[in-house]
CSV table of C-alpha atoms in Angstrom, one decimal:
chain,number,residue,atom,x,y,z
A,1073,UNK,CA,33.6,12.5,-14.0
A,1074,UNK,CA,30.0,12.0,-13.1
A,1075,UNK,CA,29.3,8.3,-13.7
A,1076,UNK,CA,25.8,8.9,-14.9
A,1077,UNK,CA,27.0,11.2,-17.6
A,1078,UNK,CA,29.8,9.2,-19.2
A,1079,UNK,CA,29.5,9.4,-23.0
A,1080,UNK,CA,27.0,12.3,-22.8
A,1081,UNK,CA,29.2,15.2,-21.9
A,1082,UNK,CA,28.0,17.3,-24.8
A,1083,UNK,CA,24.3,16.3,-24.6
A,1084,UNK,CA,21.6,18.7,-23.5
A,1085,UNK,CA,18.9,17.6,-21.0
A,1086,UNK,CA,16.0,16.4,-23.1
A,1087,UNK,CA,13.4,17.4,-20.5
A,1088,UNK,CA,14.3,21.0,-19.7
A,1089,UNK,CA,16.7,21.8,-22.6
A,1090,UNK,CA,18.7,24.0,-20.2
A,1091,UNK,CA,21.7,22.1,-19.0
A,1092,UNK,CA,24.1,19.2,-19.8
A,1093,UNK,CA,22.6,15.8,-19.4
A,1094,UNK,CA,24.8,14.8,-16.5
A,1095,UNK,CA,23.8,12.7,-13.5
A,1096,UNK,CA,23.7,15.6,-11.1
A,1097,UNK,CA,21.7,17.7,-13.5
A,1098,UNK,CA,19.1,15.0,-14.3
A,1099,UNK,CA,18.7,14.0,-10.6
A,1100,UNK,CA,19.2,17.3,-8.8
A,1101,UNK,CA,19.4,20.5,-10.9
A,1102,UNK,CA,16.9,19.9,-13.7
A,1103,UNK,CA,13.6,21.9,-13.3
A,1104,UNK,CA,11.7,18.6,-13.4
A,1105,UNK,CA,13.7,17.1,-10.6
A,1106,UNK,CA,13.7,20.4,-8.5
A,1107,UNK,CA,9.9,20.4,-8.7
A,1108,UNK,CA,9.9,17.0,-7.0
A,1109,UNK,CA,12.6,17.9,-4.4
A,1110,UNK,CA,10.5,21.0,-3.5
A,1111,UNK,CA,7.9,18.7,-2.1
A,1112,UNK,CA,10.3,16.7,0.0
A,1113,UNK,CA,10.5,17.1,3.8
A,1114,UNK,CA,13.1,18.5,6.1
A,1115,UNK,CA,16.7,19.0,5.1
A,1116,UNK,CA,16.3,17.4,1.7
A,1117,UNK,CA,14.1,20.2,0.6
A,1118,UNK,CA,16.6,22.8,1.9
A,1119,UNK,CA,19.8,21.2,0.7
A,1120,UNK,CA,22.2,23.5,-1.2
A,1121,UNK,CA,23.4,23.0,-4.7
A,1122,UNK,CA,26.6,23.8,-6.5
A,1123,UNK,CA,28.3,20.4,-6.3
A,1124,UNK,CA,30.6,19.4,-9.2
A,1125,UNK,CA,29.0,16.1,-9.8
A,1126,UNK,CA,26.6,13.5,-8.3
A,1127,UNK,CA,29.3,11.8,-6.2
A,1128,UNK,CA,30.2,15.1,-4.5
A,1129,UNK,CA,26.5,15.8,-3.9
A,1130,UNK,CA,26.1,12.4,-2.3
A,1131,UNK,CA,29.1,12.9,-0.1
A,1132,UNK,CA,27.7,16.2,1.1
A,1133,UNK,CA,24.3,14.7,1.9
A,1134,UNK,CA,25.9,11.8,3.8
A,1135,UNK,CA,27.2,14.4,6.3
A,1136,UNK,CA,24.0,16.5,6.4
A,1137,UNK,CA,21.3,13.8,6.5
A,1138,UNK,CA,20.2,11.1,8.8
A,1139,UNK,CA,20.2,7.5,7.6
A,1140,UNK,CA,16.4,7.7,7.1
A,1141,UNK,CA,16.7,10.9,5.1
A,1142,UNK,CA,19.5,9.5,3.0
A,1143,UNK,CA,17.4,6.4,2.2
A,1144,UNK,CA,14.5,8.7,1.1
A,1145,UNK,CA,16.9,10.6,-1.1
A,1146,UNK,CA,18.1,7.5,-2.9
A,1147,UNK,CA,14.6,6.1,-3.5
A,1148,UNK,CA,13.5,9.5,-4.8
A,1149,UNK,CA,16.5,9.6,-7.2
A,1150,UNK,CA,15.6,6.2,-8.5
A,1151,UNK,CA,12.0,7.3,-9.2
A,1152,UNK,CA,13.2,10.5,-10.9
A,1153,UNK,CA,15.5,8.5,-13.1
A,1154,UNK,CA,12.7,6.0,-14.0
A,1155,UNK,CA,10.4,8.9,-14.8
A,1156,UNK,CA,13.0,10.5,-17.1
A,1157,UNK,CA,13.4,7.2,-19.0
A,1158,UNK,CA,9.6,6.8,-19.3
A,1159,UNK,CA,9.2,10.3,-20.7
A,1160,UNK,CA,12.0,9.8,-23.2
A,1161,UNK,CA,10.1,6.7,-24.5
A,1162,UNK,CA,6.8,8.4,-24.9
A,1163,UNK,CA,5.4,8.5,-21.3
A,1164,UNK,CA,4.1,11.5,-19.5
A,1165,UNK,CA,5.4,13.5,-16.5
A,1166,UNK,CA,3.8,12.5,-13.2
A,1167,UNK,CA,2.6,15.0,-10.7
A,1168,UNK,CA,5.5,15.8,-8.3
A,1169,UNK,CA,3.4,15.1,-5.2
A,1170,UNK,CA,2.6,11.7,-6.5
A,1171,UNK,CA,6.4,10.9,-6.9
A,1172,UNK,CA,7.1,12.2,-3.4
A,1173,UNK,CA,4.3,10.0,-2.0
A,1174,UNK,CA,5.5,7.0,-4.1
A,1175,UNK,CA,9.0,7.4,-2.7
A,1176,UNK,CA,7.6,7.2,0.8
A,1177,UNK,CA,5.6,4.1,-0.1
A,1178,UNK,CA,8.5,2.3,-1.7
A,1179,UNK,CA,10.7,3.0,1.3
A,1180,UNK,CA,8.0,1.7,3.7
A,1181,UNK,CA,7.6,-1.4,1.6
A,1182,UNK,CA,11.3,-2.0,1.7
A,1183,UNK,CA,11.4,-1.6,5.5
A,1184,UNK,CA,8.6,-4.1,5.8
A,1185,UNK,CA,10.3,-6.5,3.5
A,1186,UNK,CA,13.5,-6.3,5.4
A,1187,UNK,CA,11.6,-7.0,8.6
A,1188,UNK,CA,10.2,-10.2,7.1
A,1189,UNK,CA,13.7,-11.3,6.2
A,1190,UNK,CA,15.1,-11.0,9.7
A,1191,UNK,CA,15.7,-14.4,11.3
A,1192,UNK,CA,14.1,-14.2,14.8
A,1193,UNK,CA,16.0,-15.5,17.8
A,1194,UNK,CA,13.1,-17.8,18.5
A,1195,UNK,CA,10.4,-19.3,16.2
A,1196,UNK,CA,7.0,-17.7,16.6
A,1197,UNK,CA,3.9,-19.4,15.5
A,1198,UNK,CA,2.2,-17.6,12.6
A,1199,UNK,CA,-1.1,-15.9,13.5
A,1200,UNK,CA,-4.1,-17.8,12.4
A,1201,UNK,CA,-7.6,-16.7,11.5
A,1202,UNK,CA,-10.0,-17.1,14.4
A,1203,UNK,CA,-13.8,-17.3,14.1
A,1204,UNK,CA,-16.0,-14.7,15.8
A,1205,UNK,CA,-17.7,-15.4,19.1
A,1206,UNK,CA,-21.4,-15.5,19.9
A,1207,UNK,CA,-23.7,-14.1,17.3
A,1208,UNK,CA,-21.1,-11.9,15.6
A,1209,UNK,CA,-20.1,-12.2,12.0
A,1210,UNK,CA,-16.5,-11.6,11.1
A,1211,UNK,CA,-15.8,-9.6,7.9
A,1212,UNK,CA,-12.3,-10.0,6.6
A,1213,UNK,CA,-11.2,-7.5,4.0
A,1214,UNK,CA,-8.1,-6.8,1.9
A,1215,UNK,CA,-7.1,-4.7,-1.0
A,1216,UNK,CA,-4.6,-5.0,-3.9
A,1217,UNK,CA,-3.1,-2.4,-6.1
A,1218,UNK,CA,-2.7,-3.1,-9.8
A,1219,UNK,CA,-0.4,-0.3,-11.0
A,1220,UNK,CA,0.0,-1.8,-14.4
A,1221,UNK,CA,-3.7,-1.8,-14.9
A,1222,UNK,CA,-4.3,1.6,-13.3
A,1223,UNK,CA,-6.8,-0.1,-10.9
A,1224,UNK,CA,-7.2,-1.6,-7.5
A,1225,UNK,CA,-9.0,-4.7,-6.2
A,1226,UNK,CA,-11.1,-5.6,-3.1
A,1227,UNK,CA,-11.7,-8.9,-1.4
A,1228,UNK,CA,-14.3,-9.5,1.3
A,1229,UNK,CA,-15.5,-12.6,3.1
A,1230,UNK,CA,-18.1,-12.9,5.9
A,1231,UNK,CA,-17.9,-16.0,8.2
A,1232,UNK,CA,-19.8,-17.1,11.4
A,1233,UNK,CA,-18.6,-18.7,14.6
A,1234,UNK,CA,-18.4,-22.1,12.8
A,1235,UNK,CA,-16.1,-20.7,10.1
A,1236,UNK,CA,-18.9,-21.1,7.5
A,1237,UNK,CA,-18.8,-18.7,4.6
A,1238,UNK,CA,-22.0,-16.7,4.5
A,1239,UNK,CA,-21.1,-14.2,1.8
A,1240,UNK,CA,-18.0,-13.1,-0.2
A,1241,UNK,CA,-17.1,-10.5,-2.7
A,1242,UNK,CA,-14.5,-9.7,-5.3
A,1243,UNK,CA,-14.6,-6.2,-6.8
A,1244,UNK,CA,-12.4,-4.2,-9.2
A,1245,UNK,CA,-11.7,-0.7,-7.8
A,1246,UNK,CA,-10.5,2.6,-9.2
A,1247,UNK,CA,-6.9,3.7,-9.6
A,1248,UNK,CA,-5.4,4.8,-6.2
A,1249,UNK,CA,-2.4,6.8,-5.2
A,1250,UNK,CA,-1.2,4.5,-2.4
A,1251,UNK,CA,-2.0,1.4,-0.3
A,1252,UNK,CA,-3.8,3.4,2.4
A,1253,UNK,CA,-6.4,4.7,-0.1
A,1254,UNK,CA,-6.9,1.1,-1.5
A,1255,UNK,CA,-7.4,-0.4,2.0
A,1256,UNK,CA,-9.8,2.4,3.0
A,1257,UNK,CA,-11.9,1.9,-0.2
A,1258,UNK,CA,-11.9,-1.8,0.5
A,1259,UNK,CA,-13.2,-1.3,4.1
A,1260,UNK,CA,-15.9,1.0,2.8
A,1261,UNK,CA,-16.9,-1.6,0.2
A,1262,UNK,CA,-16.9,-4.3,2.8
A,1263,UNK,CA,-19.3,-2.4,5.1
A,1264,UNK,CA,-21.6,-1.5,2.3
A,1265,UNK,CA,-21.6,-5.2,1.3
A,1266,UNK,CA,-22.4,-6.3,4.9
A,1267,UNK,CA,-25.3,-3.7,5.1
A,1268,UNK,CA,-26.8,-4.9,1.9
A,1269,UNK,CA,-26.6,-8.5,3.0
A,1270,UNK,CA,-28.3,-7.8,6.3
A,1271,UNK,CA,-25.6,-8.5,8.8
A,1272,UNK,CA,-26.1,-6.4,12.0
A,1273,UNK,CA,-23.4,-7.6,14.5
A,1274,UNK,CA,-20.0,-7.5,12.8
A,1275,UNK,CA,-16.3,-7.5,13.4
A,1276,UNK,CA,-14.3,-5.8,10.6
A,1277,UNK,CA,-10.9,-7.3,10.3
A,1278,UNK,CA,-8.0,-6.3,8.1
A,1279,UNK,CA,-4.2,-6.5,7.9
A,1280,UNK,CA,-3.4,-2.8,7.4
A,1281,UNK,CA,-2.4,-1.6,10.9
A,1282,UNK,CA,-2.6,2.1,10.2
A,1283,UNK,CA,-5.9,2.0,8.5
A,1284,UNK,CA,-7.6,-0.3,11.0
A,1285,UNK,CA,-6.3,1.8,13.9
A,1286,UNK,CA,-7.6,5.0,12.3
A,1287,UNK,CA,-11.0,3.4,11.7
A,1288,UNK,CA,-11.1,1.9,15.2
A,1289,UNK,CA,-10.3,5.2,17.0
A,1290,UNK,CA,-12.6,7.2,14.8
A,1291,UNK,CA,-10.1,10.0,14.8
A,1292,UNK,CA,-10.7,13.1,12.7
A,1293,UNK,CA,-8.9,12.9,9.5
A,1294,UNK,CA,-8.2,16.1,7.5
A,1295,UNK,CA,-6.3,14.5,4.7
A,1296,UNK,CA,-7.6,14.0,1.2
A,1297,UNK,CA,-9.0,10.7,2.3
A,1298,UNK,CA,-11.0,12.2,5.1
A,1299,UNK,CA,-14.3,11.8,3.3
A,1300,UNK,CA,-13.7,8.0,3.0
A,1301,UNK,CA,-13.1,7.8,6.8
A,1302,UNK,CA,-16.3,9.7,7.3
A,1303,UNK,CA,-18.2,7.3,5.0
A,1304,UNK,CA,-17.0,4.4,7.0
A,1305,UNK,CA,-18.0,5.9,10.3
A,1306,UNK,CA,-21.5,6.6,8.9
A,1307,UNK,CA,-21.8,3.0,7.7
A,1308,UNK,CA,-20.6,1.7,11.1
A,1309,UNK,CA,-23.3,3.7,12.9
A,1310,UNK,CA,-25.9,1.6,11.2
A,1311,UNK,CA,-24.9,-1.7,12.8
A,1312,UNK,CA,-26.3,-3.0,16.0
A,1313,UNK,CA,-22.9,-4.1,17.2
A,1314,UNK,CA,-19.6,-3.2,15.5
A,1315,UNK,CA,-15.9,-3.5,16.2
A,1316,UNK,CA,-12.6,-3.3,14.3
A,1317,UNK,CA,-9.7,-5.7,14.5
A,1318,UNK,CA,-6.2,-5.8,13.1
A,1319,UNK,CA,-4.6,-9.1,12.1
A,1320,UNK,CA,-1.4,-10.1,10.3
A,1321,UNK,CA,-1.5,-11.2,6.7
A,1322,UNK,CA,-1.2,-14.8,7.7
A,1323,UNK,CA,-4.7,-14.5,9.4
A,1324,UNK,CA,-6.2,-12.7,6.4
A,1325,UNK,CA,-5.5,-15.2,3.6
A,1326,UNK,CA,-9.0,-15.6,2.2
A,1327,UNK,CA,-9.6,-11.8,1.8
A,1328,UNK,CA,-6.1,-11.5,0.4
A,1329,UNK,CA,-6.7,-14.2,-2.2
A,1330,UNK,CA,-10.0,-12.6,-3.3
A,1331,UNK,CA,-8.4,-9.1,-3.6
A,1332,UNK,CA,-5.7,-10.5,-5.9
A,1333,UNK,CA,-8.3,-12.3,-8.0
A,1334,UNK,CA,-10.0,-8.9,-8.7
A,1335,UNK,CA,-7.4,-8.4,-11.4
A,1336,UNK,CA,-9.4,-10.8,-13.5
A,1337,UNK,CA,-13.0,-9.4,-13.1
A,1338,UNK,CA,-14.6,-6.5,-14.9
A,1339,UNK,CA,-16.7,-5.3,-12.0
A,1340,UNK,CA,-17.6,-7.6,-9.1
A,1341,UNK,CA,-18.5,-11.1,-8.2
A,1342,UNK,CA,-20.6,-12.2,-5.2
A,1343,UNK,CA,-21.0,-15.6,-3.6
A,1344,UNK,CA,-23.7,-16.3,-1.1
A,1345,UNK,CA,-23.5,-19.3,1.3
A,1346,UNK,CA,-20.8,-21.0,-0.7
A,1347,UNK,CA,-17.1,-21.1,-0.7
A,1348,UNK,CA,-15.6,-18.6,-3.3
A,1349,UNK,CA,-13.5,-20.7,-5.8
A,1350,UNK,CA,-10.6,-18.1,-5.9
A,1351,UNK,CA,-9.9,-18.7,-2.2
A,1352,UNK,CA,-10.5,-22.4,-1.7
A,1353,UNK,CA,-7.0,-23.1,-0.6
A,1354,UNK,CA,-6.9,-20.3,1.9
A,1355,UNK,CA,-10.3,-21.3,3.2
A,1356,UNK,CA,-9.2,-24.9,3.6
A,1357,UNK,CA,-6.1,-23.6,5.5
A,1358,UNK,CA,-8.2,-21.6,7.9
A,1359,UNK,CA,-10.8,-24.4,8.4
A,1360,UNK,CA,-8.0,-26.9,9.2
A,1361,UNK,CA,-6.6,-24.8,12.0
A,1362,UNK,CA,-10.0,-24.0,13.4
A,1363,UNK,CA,-11.0,-27.7,13.4
A,1364,UNK,CA,-7.8,-28.8,15.1
A,1365,UNK,CA,-7.3,-25.7,17.1
A,1366,UNK,CA,-3.7,-25.3,16.0
């Protein structure tokens, strides 16, 4: 017996009203689920049906799919099941493309988390924030996604070669579909902020590798976020000197603290030539390591 359908053998699917509310129907055969699977890539999209129950489906996919594809399948099942429960309790159906993208994001977050749990064979010193050289100003930027509030948040801090804070910003952003969109919007906001404040020689620094690489190379982007990349390139052209740098989260603590604090503001907060209170601990941490060169 399908373990997800125990006690509901005679029930009808409450979403499509066209099949028994079994595990394999809810997660694989229901029209709502099939609309989501249609947007999946590779062999998941082309997998055949007709299995007796979910366990038989899983056994079949274990033979057909790679480990990565099987992980994607399990994450997507979890999101489909959660959406079903949400709808039954008064929620609305999400767009299938959003659930497919969300599954990819969840799997990526899981892989990153697993990497952080790995015990290295040797202890590596955490990356620290470093001040800019010469007459450059370093702009650290980060974003946060507040799914429960249907919003995002941006944190920006500008510091000089003596690690002095010249300007900082906390801003509430719009709802986003994924972390890439949030990071891109934060970078655009940071450059707009730097232009308004009059900084002409800047280093833009963030902890999203893919986004910072895309901005740095200036590659053409034809995705739905392409217009944001174009805005960033236009803003960058207005500086006298400009470069982009990627750092790990441990070297981006101030911007990260500010982005998280955006949850508590209505629009935006700006501090000029003073330390922003929401990031005092992170600033102290950076200043200590700069002072003692550790």
